[in-house]
Coordinates of N, CA, C and O in Angstrom, one line a residue:
X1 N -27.7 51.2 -8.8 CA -28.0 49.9 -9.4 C -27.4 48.8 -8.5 O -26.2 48.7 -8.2
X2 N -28.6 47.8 -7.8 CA -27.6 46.9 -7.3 C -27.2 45.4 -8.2 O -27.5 45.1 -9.3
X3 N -26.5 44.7 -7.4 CA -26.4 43.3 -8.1 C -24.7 43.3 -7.8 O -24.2 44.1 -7.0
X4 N -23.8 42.1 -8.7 CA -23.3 41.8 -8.7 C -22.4 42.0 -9.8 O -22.7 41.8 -11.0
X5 N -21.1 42.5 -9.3 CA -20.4 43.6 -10.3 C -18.9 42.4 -10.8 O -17.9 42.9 -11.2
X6 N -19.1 41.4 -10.8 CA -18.0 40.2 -10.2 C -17.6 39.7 -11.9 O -18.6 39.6 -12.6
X7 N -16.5 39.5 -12.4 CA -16.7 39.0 -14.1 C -16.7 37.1 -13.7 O -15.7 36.5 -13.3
X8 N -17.8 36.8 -13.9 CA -18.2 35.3 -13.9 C -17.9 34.6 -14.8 O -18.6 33.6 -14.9
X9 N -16.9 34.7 -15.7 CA -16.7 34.3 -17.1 C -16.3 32.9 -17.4 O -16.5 32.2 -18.4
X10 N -15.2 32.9 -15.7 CA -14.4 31.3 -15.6 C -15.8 30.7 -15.1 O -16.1 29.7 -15.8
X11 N -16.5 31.0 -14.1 CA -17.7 30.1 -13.7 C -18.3 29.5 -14.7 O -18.6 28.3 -14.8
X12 N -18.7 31.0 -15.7 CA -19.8 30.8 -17.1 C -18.7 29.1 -18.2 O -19.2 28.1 -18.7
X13 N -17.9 29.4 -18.1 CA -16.7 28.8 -19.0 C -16.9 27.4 -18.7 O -17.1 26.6 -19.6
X14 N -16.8 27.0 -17.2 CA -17.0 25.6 -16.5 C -18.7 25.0 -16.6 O -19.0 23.9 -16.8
X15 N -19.2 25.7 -16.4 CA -21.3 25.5 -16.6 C -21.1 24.9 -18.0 O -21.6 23.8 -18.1
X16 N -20.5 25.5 -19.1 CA -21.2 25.4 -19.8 C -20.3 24.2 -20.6 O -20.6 24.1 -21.8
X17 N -19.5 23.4 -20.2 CA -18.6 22.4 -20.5 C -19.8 21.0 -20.1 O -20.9 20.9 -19.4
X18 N -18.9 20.2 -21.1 CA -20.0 18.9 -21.0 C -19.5 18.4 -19.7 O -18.7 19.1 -19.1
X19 N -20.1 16.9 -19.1 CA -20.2 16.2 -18.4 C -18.5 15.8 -18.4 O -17.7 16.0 -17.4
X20 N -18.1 15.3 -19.5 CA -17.2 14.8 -20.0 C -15.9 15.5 -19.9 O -15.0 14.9 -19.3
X21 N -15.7 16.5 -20.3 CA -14.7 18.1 -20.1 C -15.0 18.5 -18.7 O -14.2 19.4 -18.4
X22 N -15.8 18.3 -17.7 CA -16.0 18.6 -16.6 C -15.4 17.9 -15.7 O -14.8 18.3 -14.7
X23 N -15.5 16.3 -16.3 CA -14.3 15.4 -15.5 C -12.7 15.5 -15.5 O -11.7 15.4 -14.8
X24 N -13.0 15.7 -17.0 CA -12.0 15.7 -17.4 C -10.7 16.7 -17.2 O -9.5 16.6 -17.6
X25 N -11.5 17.8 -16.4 CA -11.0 18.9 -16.2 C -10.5 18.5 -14.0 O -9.5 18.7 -13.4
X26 N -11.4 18.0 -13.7 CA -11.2 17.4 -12.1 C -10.0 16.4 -12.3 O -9.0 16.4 -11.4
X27 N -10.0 15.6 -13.4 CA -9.1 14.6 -13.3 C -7.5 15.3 -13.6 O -6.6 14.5 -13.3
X28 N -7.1 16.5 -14.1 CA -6.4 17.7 -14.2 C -5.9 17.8 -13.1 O -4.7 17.6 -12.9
X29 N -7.0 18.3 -12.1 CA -6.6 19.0 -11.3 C -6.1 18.0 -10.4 O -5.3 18.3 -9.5
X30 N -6.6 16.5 -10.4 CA -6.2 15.9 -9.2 C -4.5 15.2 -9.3 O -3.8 14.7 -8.4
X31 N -4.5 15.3 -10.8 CA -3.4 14.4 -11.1 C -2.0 15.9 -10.5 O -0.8 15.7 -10.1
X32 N -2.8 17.4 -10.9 CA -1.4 18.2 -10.6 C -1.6 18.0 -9.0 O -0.8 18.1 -8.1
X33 N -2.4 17.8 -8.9 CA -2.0 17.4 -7.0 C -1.4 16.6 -6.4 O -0.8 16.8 -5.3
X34 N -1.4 15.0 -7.4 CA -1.0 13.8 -7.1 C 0.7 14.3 -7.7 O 1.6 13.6 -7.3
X35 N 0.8 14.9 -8.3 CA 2.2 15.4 -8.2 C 2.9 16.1 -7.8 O 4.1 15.9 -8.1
X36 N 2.7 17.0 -7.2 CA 2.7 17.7 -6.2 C 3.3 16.9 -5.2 O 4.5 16.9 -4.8
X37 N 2.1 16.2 -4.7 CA 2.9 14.8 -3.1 C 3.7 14.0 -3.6 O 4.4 13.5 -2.7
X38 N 3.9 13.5 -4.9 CA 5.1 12.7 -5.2 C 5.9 13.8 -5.0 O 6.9 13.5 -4.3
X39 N 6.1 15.2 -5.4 CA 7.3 15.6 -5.3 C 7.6 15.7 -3.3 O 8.5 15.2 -2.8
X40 N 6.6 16.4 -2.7 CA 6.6 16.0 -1.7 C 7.1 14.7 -1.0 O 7.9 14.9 0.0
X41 N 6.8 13.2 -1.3 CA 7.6 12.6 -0.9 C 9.2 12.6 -0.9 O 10.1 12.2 -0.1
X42 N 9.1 13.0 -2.2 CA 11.1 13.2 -2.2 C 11.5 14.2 -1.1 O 12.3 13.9 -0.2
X43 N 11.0 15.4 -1.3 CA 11.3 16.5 -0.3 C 10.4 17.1 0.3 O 9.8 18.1 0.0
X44 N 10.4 16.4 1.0 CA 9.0 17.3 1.8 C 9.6 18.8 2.3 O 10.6 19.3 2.7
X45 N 7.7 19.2 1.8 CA 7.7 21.3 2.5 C 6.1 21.4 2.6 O 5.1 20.9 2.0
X46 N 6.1 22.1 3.3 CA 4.7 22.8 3.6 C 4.3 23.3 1.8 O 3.2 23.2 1.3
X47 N 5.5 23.9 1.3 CA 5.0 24.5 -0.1 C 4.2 23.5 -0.8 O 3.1 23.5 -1.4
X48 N 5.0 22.6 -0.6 CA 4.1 21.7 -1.9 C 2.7 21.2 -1.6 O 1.9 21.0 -2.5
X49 N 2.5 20.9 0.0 CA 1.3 20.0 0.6 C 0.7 21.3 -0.2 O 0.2 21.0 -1.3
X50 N 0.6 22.8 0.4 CA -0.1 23.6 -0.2 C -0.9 23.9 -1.5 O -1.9 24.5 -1.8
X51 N 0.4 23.2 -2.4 CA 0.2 23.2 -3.6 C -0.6 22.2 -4.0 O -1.6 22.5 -4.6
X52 N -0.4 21.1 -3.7 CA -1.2 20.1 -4.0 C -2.6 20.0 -3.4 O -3.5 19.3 -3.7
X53 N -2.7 20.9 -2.4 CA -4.2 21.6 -1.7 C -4.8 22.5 -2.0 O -5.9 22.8 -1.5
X54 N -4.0 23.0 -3.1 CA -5.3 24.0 -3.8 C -5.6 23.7 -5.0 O -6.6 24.0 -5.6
X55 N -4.4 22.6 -5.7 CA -5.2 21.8 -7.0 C -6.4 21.3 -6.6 O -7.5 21.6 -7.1
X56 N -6.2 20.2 -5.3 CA -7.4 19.2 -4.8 C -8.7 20.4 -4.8 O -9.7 20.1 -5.3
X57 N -8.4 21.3 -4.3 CA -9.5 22.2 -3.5 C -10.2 22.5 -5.1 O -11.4 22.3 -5.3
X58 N -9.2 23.0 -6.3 CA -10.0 23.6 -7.6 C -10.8 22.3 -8.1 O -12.0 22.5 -8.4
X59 N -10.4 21.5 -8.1 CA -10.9 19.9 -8.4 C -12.5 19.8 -7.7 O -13.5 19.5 -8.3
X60 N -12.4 20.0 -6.5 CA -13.4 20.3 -5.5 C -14.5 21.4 -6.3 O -15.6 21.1 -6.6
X61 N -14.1 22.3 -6.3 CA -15.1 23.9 -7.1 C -15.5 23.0 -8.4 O -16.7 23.2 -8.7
X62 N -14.9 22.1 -9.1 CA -15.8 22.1 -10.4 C -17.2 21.1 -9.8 O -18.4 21.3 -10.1
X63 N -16.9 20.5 -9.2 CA -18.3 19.6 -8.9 C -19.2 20.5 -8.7 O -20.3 20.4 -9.3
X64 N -18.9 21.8 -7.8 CA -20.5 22.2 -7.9 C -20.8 22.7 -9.7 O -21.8 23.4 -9.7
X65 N -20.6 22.6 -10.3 CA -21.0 23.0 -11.8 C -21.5 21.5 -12.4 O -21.8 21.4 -13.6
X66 N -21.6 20.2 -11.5 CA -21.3 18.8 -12.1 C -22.6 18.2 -12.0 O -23.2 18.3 -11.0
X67 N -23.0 17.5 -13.1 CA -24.3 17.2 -12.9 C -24.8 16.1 -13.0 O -25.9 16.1 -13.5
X68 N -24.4 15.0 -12.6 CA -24.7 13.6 -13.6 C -26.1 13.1 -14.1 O -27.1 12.9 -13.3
X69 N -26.1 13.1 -15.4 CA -27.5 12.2 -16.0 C -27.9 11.0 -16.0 O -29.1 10.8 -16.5
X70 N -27.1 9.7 -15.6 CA -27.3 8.6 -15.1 C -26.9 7.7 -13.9 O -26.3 8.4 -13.1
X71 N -26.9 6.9 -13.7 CA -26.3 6.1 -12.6 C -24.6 5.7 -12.5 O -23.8 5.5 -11.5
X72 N -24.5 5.8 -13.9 CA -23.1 5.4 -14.1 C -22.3 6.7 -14.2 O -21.2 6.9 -13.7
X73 N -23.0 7.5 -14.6 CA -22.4 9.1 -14.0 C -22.0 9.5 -12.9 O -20.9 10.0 -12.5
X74 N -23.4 9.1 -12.3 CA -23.3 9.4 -10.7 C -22.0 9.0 -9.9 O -21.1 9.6 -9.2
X75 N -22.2 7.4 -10.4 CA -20.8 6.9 -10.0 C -19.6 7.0 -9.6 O -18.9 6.7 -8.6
X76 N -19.6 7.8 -11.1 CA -17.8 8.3 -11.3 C -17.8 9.6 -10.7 O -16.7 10.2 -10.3
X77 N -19.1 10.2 -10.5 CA -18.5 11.7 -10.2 C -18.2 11.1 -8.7 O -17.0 11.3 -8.3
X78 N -19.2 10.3 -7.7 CA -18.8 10.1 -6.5 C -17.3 9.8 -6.0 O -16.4 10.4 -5.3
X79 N -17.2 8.4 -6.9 CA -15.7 8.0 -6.8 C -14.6 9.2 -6.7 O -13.6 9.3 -6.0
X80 N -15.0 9.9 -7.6 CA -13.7 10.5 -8.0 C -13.7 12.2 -6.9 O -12.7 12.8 -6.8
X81 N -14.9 12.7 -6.2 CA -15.2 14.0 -5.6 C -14.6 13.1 -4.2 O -13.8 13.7 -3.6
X82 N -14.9 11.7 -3.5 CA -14.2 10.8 -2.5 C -12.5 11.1 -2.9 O -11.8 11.9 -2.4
X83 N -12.4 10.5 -3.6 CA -10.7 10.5 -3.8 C -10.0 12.2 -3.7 O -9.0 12.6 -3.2
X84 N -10.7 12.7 -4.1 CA -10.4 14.4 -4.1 C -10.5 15.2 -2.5 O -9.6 15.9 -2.0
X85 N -11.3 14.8 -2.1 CA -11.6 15.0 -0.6 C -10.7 14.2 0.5 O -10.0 14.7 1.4
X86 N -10.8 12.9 0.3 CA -9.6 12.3 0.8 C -7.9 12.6 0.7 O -7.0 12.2 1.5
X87 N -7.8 13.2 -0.4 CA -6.3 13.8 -1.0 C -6.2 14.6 -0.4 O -5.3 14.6 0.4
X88 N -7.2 16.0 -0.5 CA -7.2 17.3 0.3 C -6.7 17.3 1.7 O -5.8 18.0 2.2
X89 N -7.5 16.3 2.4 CA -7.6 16.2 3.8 C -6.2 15.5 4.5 O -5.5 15.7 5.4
X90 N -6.2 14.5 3.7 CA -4.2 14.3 3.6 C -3.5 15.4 3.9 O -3.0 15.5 5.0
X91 N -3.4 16.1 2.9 CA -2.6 17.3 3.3 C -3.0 18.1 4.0 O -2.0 18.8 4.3
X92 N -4.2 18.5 4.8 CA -4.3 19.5 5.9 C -4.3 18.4 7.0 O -5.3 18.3 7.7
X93 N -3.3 17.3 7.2 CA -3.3 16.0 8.5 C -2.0 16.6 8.3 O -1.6 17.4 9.2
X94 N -1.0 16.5 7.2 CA 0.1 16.7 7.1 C 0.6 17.9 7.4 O 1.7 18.0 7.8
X95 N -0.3 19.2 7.2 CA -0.1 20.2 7.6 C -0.3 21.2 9.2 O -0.2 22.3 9.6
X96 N -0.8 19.8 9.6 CA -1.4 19.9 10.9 C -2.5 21.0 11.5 O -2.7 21.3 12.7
X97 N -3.2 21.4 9.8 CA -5.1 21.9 10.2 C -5.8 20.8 10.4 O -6.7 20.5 9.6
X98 N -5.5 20.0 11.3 CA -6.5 19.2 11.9 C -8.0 19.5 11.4 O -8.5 18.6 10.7
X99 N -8.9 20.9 12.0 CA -9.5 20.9 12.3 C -10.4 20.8 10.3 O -11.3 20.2 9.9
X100 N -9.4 22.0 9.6 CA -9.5 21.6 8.0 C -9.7 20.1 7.6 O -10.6 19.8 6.8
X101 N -8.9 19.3 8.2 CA -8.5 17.7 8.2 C -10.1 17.2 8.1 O -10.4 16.8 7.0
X102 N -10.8 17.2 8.9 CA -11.7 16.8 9.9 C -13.1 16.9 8.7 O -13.9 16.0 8.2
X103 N -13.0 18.8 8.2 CA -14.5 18.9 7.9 C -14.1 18.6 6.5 O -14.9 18.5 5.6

């Protein structure tokens, strides 16, 4: 039998969340990142940039599940998948993946 033997359940979990709970779930992940680099500014380490780059990055995976039904949706998801990408990429400048930085 072929196919895919993979348990999708977190995927199935995020699809099936409103527009609303889907932000609201990005806006989560971006704020544990935005804390993350405040702690970072006190003490900087590679640990934390990291950390705060894989919040950004999970923040990142929900959009593909994201769908907006109006203009004013569209909006906010733009605004806020910009601000997420721009944070990410902060930290791989600071971490000196440039080339991560870049794409």
């Amino acid at each position: 039998m072929m196919g895919c033997s993979k348990d999708h359940a977190a995927e199935l979990d995020i699809y099936n969340k409103t527009f609303r709970e889907k932000i609201q779930r990005i806006s989560l992940m971006k704020e544990e990142g935005n804390a993350a680099m405040k702690e970072y500014n006190k003490m900087p380490s590679d640990e934390l940039l990291n950390k705060a780059s894989y919040y950004y990055a999970q923040a990142l995976l929900i959009f593909v599940y994201l769908i907006p039904d109006d203009d004013k949706e569209e909006k906010e998801t733009n605004e806020l998948k910009v601000s997420c990408h721009l944070n990410q990429s902060l930290c791989y400048m600071k971490l000196k993946r440039y080339g991560d930085c870049l794409e």
